[in-house]
Amino acid sequence: DAKTTQPPSMDCAEGRAANLPCNHSTISGNEYVYWYRQIHSQGPQYIIHGLKNNETNEMASLIITEDRKSSTLILPHATLRDTAVYYCIVRIPWVDGGADGLTFGKGTHLIIQP
Amino acid sequence: NAGVTQTPKFRILKIGQSMTLQCTQDMNHNYMYWYRQDPGMGLKLIYYSVGAGITDKGEVPNGYNVSRSTTEDFPLRLELAAPSQTSVYFCASQWPSGSGDTQYFGPGTRLTVL
């Protein structure tokens, strides 16, 4: 799996959009970008994933650059409950014949300020 | 659905003691995983299973054993507890579906070995 680089921490004001960057310059053509988050003392929670098109769901939007070497997770209207560690993970999803786990780095600690 | 449940939530062991961490999922997922998370770090994969009767080692399997006799249960066994095994343990499950193979995590077991 390709390695990712994320800032260790970020602040964002409540109600504003939180934009979390991730660099994955060695990503290969069949690797997807996944985002998970971990609220303090809880298990990680899936947020969103994508291959090359921008994606949006009820939690967030994922913007992937055209060369796929970086991406941005956008939380459109951050609340205090969005304070968490956010992990950007690049991997080839399971297709056939086996599975491997997720490779978690240290992530970005996003702090939402009231 | 209860999702992924883990017991116990907390446990203190003495060096050399043994214990089993329980993990159960009710989503009929084929894939299950055990991770450990040391303070300030990301998660590391201990063992995983792609179905009943099939298990495989992850990144940090030493000191642990697993079994998978049913689809629902994936217990993790510590035979001779050591202080280095002090960590938070997370179980996860996944329904393999190509690009959408997201993992669902339990709430974790916080283990201290003294």
CSV table of N, CA and C in Angstrom, one decimal, chain A residues 30-36 45-51 55 57 62 91-96 99-100 102, chain B residues 27 29-31 33 93-105:
chain,number,residue,atom,x,y,z
A,30,ASN,N,-4.5,1.4,-9.2
A,30,ASN,CA,-5.6,0.6,-8.6
A,30,ASN,C,-5.8,0.8,-7.1
A,31,GLU,N,-5.2,1.8,-6.6
A,31,GLU,CA,-5.3,2.0,-5.1
A,31,GLU,C,-6.4,3.1,-4.9
A,32,TYR,N,-7.2,2.8,-3.9
A,32,TYR,CA,-8.3,3.8,-3.5
A,32,TYR,C,-7.8,4.6,-2.3
A,33,VAL,N,-8.4,5.7,-2.2
A,33,VAL,CA,-8.2,6.6,-1.0
A,33,VAL,C,-9.4,6.4,0.0
A,34,TYR,N,-9.1,6.0,1.2
A,34,TYR,CA,-10.1,5.8,2.2
A,34,TYR,C,-9.8,6.8,3.4
A,35,TRP,N,-10.9,7.3,4.0
A,35,TRP,CA,-10.8,8.1,5.2
A,35,TRP,C,-11.6,7.5,6.3
A,36,TYR,N,-10.9,7.4,7.4
A,36,TYR,CA,-11.5,6.9,8.7
A,36,TYR,C,-11.3,8.0,9.7
A,45,GLN,N,-14.0,4.9,12.7
A,45,GLN,CA,-15.3,4.9,11.9
A,45,GLN,C,-15.0,5.3,10.5
A,46,TYR,N,-15.6,4.5,9.6
A,46,TYR,CA,-15.4,4.8,8.1
A,46,TYR,C,-16.1,6.1,7.8
A,47,ILE,N,-15.5,6.9,6.9
A,47,ILE,CA,-16.1,8.2,6.5
A,47,ILE,C,-16.4,8.1,5.0
A,48,ILE,N,-15.5,7.9,4.2
A,48,ILE,CA,-15.7,8.0,2.7
A,48,ILE,C,-14.5,7.4,2.0
A,49,HIS,N,-14.7,7.0,0.8
A,49,HIS,CA,-13.5,6.5,0.0
A,49,HIS,C,-13.8,6.9,-1.5
A,50,GLY,N,-12.7,6.8,-2.3
A,50,GLY,CA,-12.8,7.2,-3.7
A,50,GLY,C,-11.6,6.7,-4.5
A,51,LEU,N,-11.7,6.6,-5.8
A,51,LEU,CA,-10.6,6.2,-6.7
A,51,LEU,C,-10.0,7.4,-7.4
A,55,GLU,N,-16.1,12.5,-4.4
A,55,GLU,CA,-17.2,11.7,-3.8
A,55,GLU,C,-17.8,12.6,-2.7
A,57,ASN,N,-20.8,12.1,0.6
A,57,ASN,CA,-21.9,11.3,1.3
A,57,ASN,C,-22.4,12.2,2.4
A,62,LEU,N,-15.0,14.1,-0.6
A,62,LEU,CA,-13.6,13.8,-0.8
A,62,LEU,C,-13.2,14.3,-2.2
A,91,ARG,N,-5.2,2.1,-0.3
A,91,ARG,CA,-5.0,0.7,-0.4
A,91,ARG,C,-5.8,0.1,-1.6
A,92,ILE,N,-5.4,-1.1,-2.0
A,92,ILE,CA,-6.1,-1.8,-3.0
A,92,ILE,C,-7.2,-2.6,-2.3
A,93,PRO,N,-8.4,-2.3,-2.7
A,93,PRO,CA,-9.5,-3.0,-2.0
A,93,PRO,C,-9.5,-4.5,-2.3
A,94,TRP,N,-10.0,-5.3,-1.4
A,94,TRP,CA,-10.0,-6.7,-1.6
A,94,TRP,C,-10.9,-7.0,-2.8
A,95,VAL,N,-10.4,-7.9,-3.7
A,95,VAL,CA,-11.1,-8.3,-4.8
A,95,VAL,C,-11.3,-9.8,-4.8
A,96,ASP,N,-10.3,-10.6,-4.6
A,96,ASP,CA,-10.4,-12.0,-4.6
A,96,ASP,C,-9.2,-12.7,-4.0
A,99,ALA,N,-7.4,-11.1,2.1
A,99,ALA,CA,-7.7,-9.8,2.6
A,99,ALA,C,-6.6,-9.3,3.5
A,100,ASP,N,-6.4,-8.1,3.6
A,100,ASP,CA,-5.4,-7.6,4.5
A,100,ASP,C,-6.0,-6.5,5.3
A,102,LEU,N,-6.2,-2.7,7.4
A,102,LEU,CA,-5.9,-1.3,7.1
A,102,LEU,C,-4.6,-0.9,7.7
B,27,MET,N,-23.4,-9.0,11.6
B,27,MET,CA,-23.6,-8.4,10.2
B,27,MET,C,-23.4,-9.5,9.2
B,29,HIS,N,-20.6,-10.8,8.3
B,29,HIS,CA,-19.4,-10.4,7.6
B,29,HIS,C,-18.4,-11.6,7.6
B,30,ASN,N,-17.8,-11.8,6.4
B,30,ASN,CA,-16.9,-12.9,6.3
B,30,ASN,C,-15.5,-12.6,6.9
B,31,TYR,N,-15.1,-11.3,6.7
B,31,TYR,CA,-13.8,-10.9,7.2
B,31,TYR,C,-13.8,-10.3,8.6
B,33,TYR,N,-11.0,-8.9,11.9
B,33,TYR,CA,-9.6,-8.4,12.1
B,33,TYR,C,-9.5,-8.1,13.6
B,93,SER,N,-14.9,-5.9,11.5
B,93,SER,CA,-15.4,-6.9,10.5
B,93,SER,C,-15.6,-6.1,9.2
B,94,GLN,N,-15.8,-6.9,8.1
B,94,GLN,CA,-15.9,-6.4,6.8
B,94,GLN,C,-16.6,-7.3,5.9
B,95,TRP,N,-17.5,-6.8,5.0
B,95,TRP,CA,-18.1,-7.6,4.0
B,95,TRP,C,-17.3,-7.3,2.7
B,96,PRO,N,-16.6,-8.3,2.2
B,96,PRO,CA,-15.8,-8.0,1.0
B,96,PRO,C,-16.7,-7.7,-0.2
B,97,SER,N,-16.5,-6.5,-0.8
B,97,SER,CA,-17.4,-6.1,-1.9
B,97,SER,C,-16.6,-5.3,-2.9
B,98,GLY,N,-15.4,-5.6,-3.2
B,98,GLY,CA,-14.6,-4.8,-4.1
B,98,GLY,C,-14.3,-3.5,-3.5
B,99,SER,N,-14.6,-2.4,-4.2
B,99,SER,CA,-14.2,-1.1,-3.8
B,99,SER,C,-14.8,-0.6,-2.5
B,100,GLY,N,-16.0,-1.2,-2.2
B,100,GLY,CA,-16.7,-0.7,-1.0
B,100,GLY,C,-16.4,-1.5,0.3
B,101,ASP,N,-15.2,-2.1,0.4
B,101,ASP,CA,-14.9,-3.0,1.5
B,101,ASP,C,-14.5,-2.2,2.7
B,102,THR,N,-15.5,-1.5,3.3
B,102,THR,CA,-15.2,-0.7,4.5
B,102,THR,C,-15.2,-1.6,5.8
B,103,GLN,N,-14.4,-1.2,6.8
B,103,GLN,CA,-14.4,-2.0,8.0
B,103,GLN,C,-15.2,-1.4,9.1
B,104,TYR,N,-15.8,-2.2,9.9
B,104,TYR,CA,-16.6,-1.7,11.0
B,104,TYR,C,-15.9,-2.2,12.3
B,105,PHE,N,-15.7,-1.2,13.2
B,105,PHE,CA,-14.9,-1.5,14.4
B,105,PHE,C,-15.8,-1.6,15.6
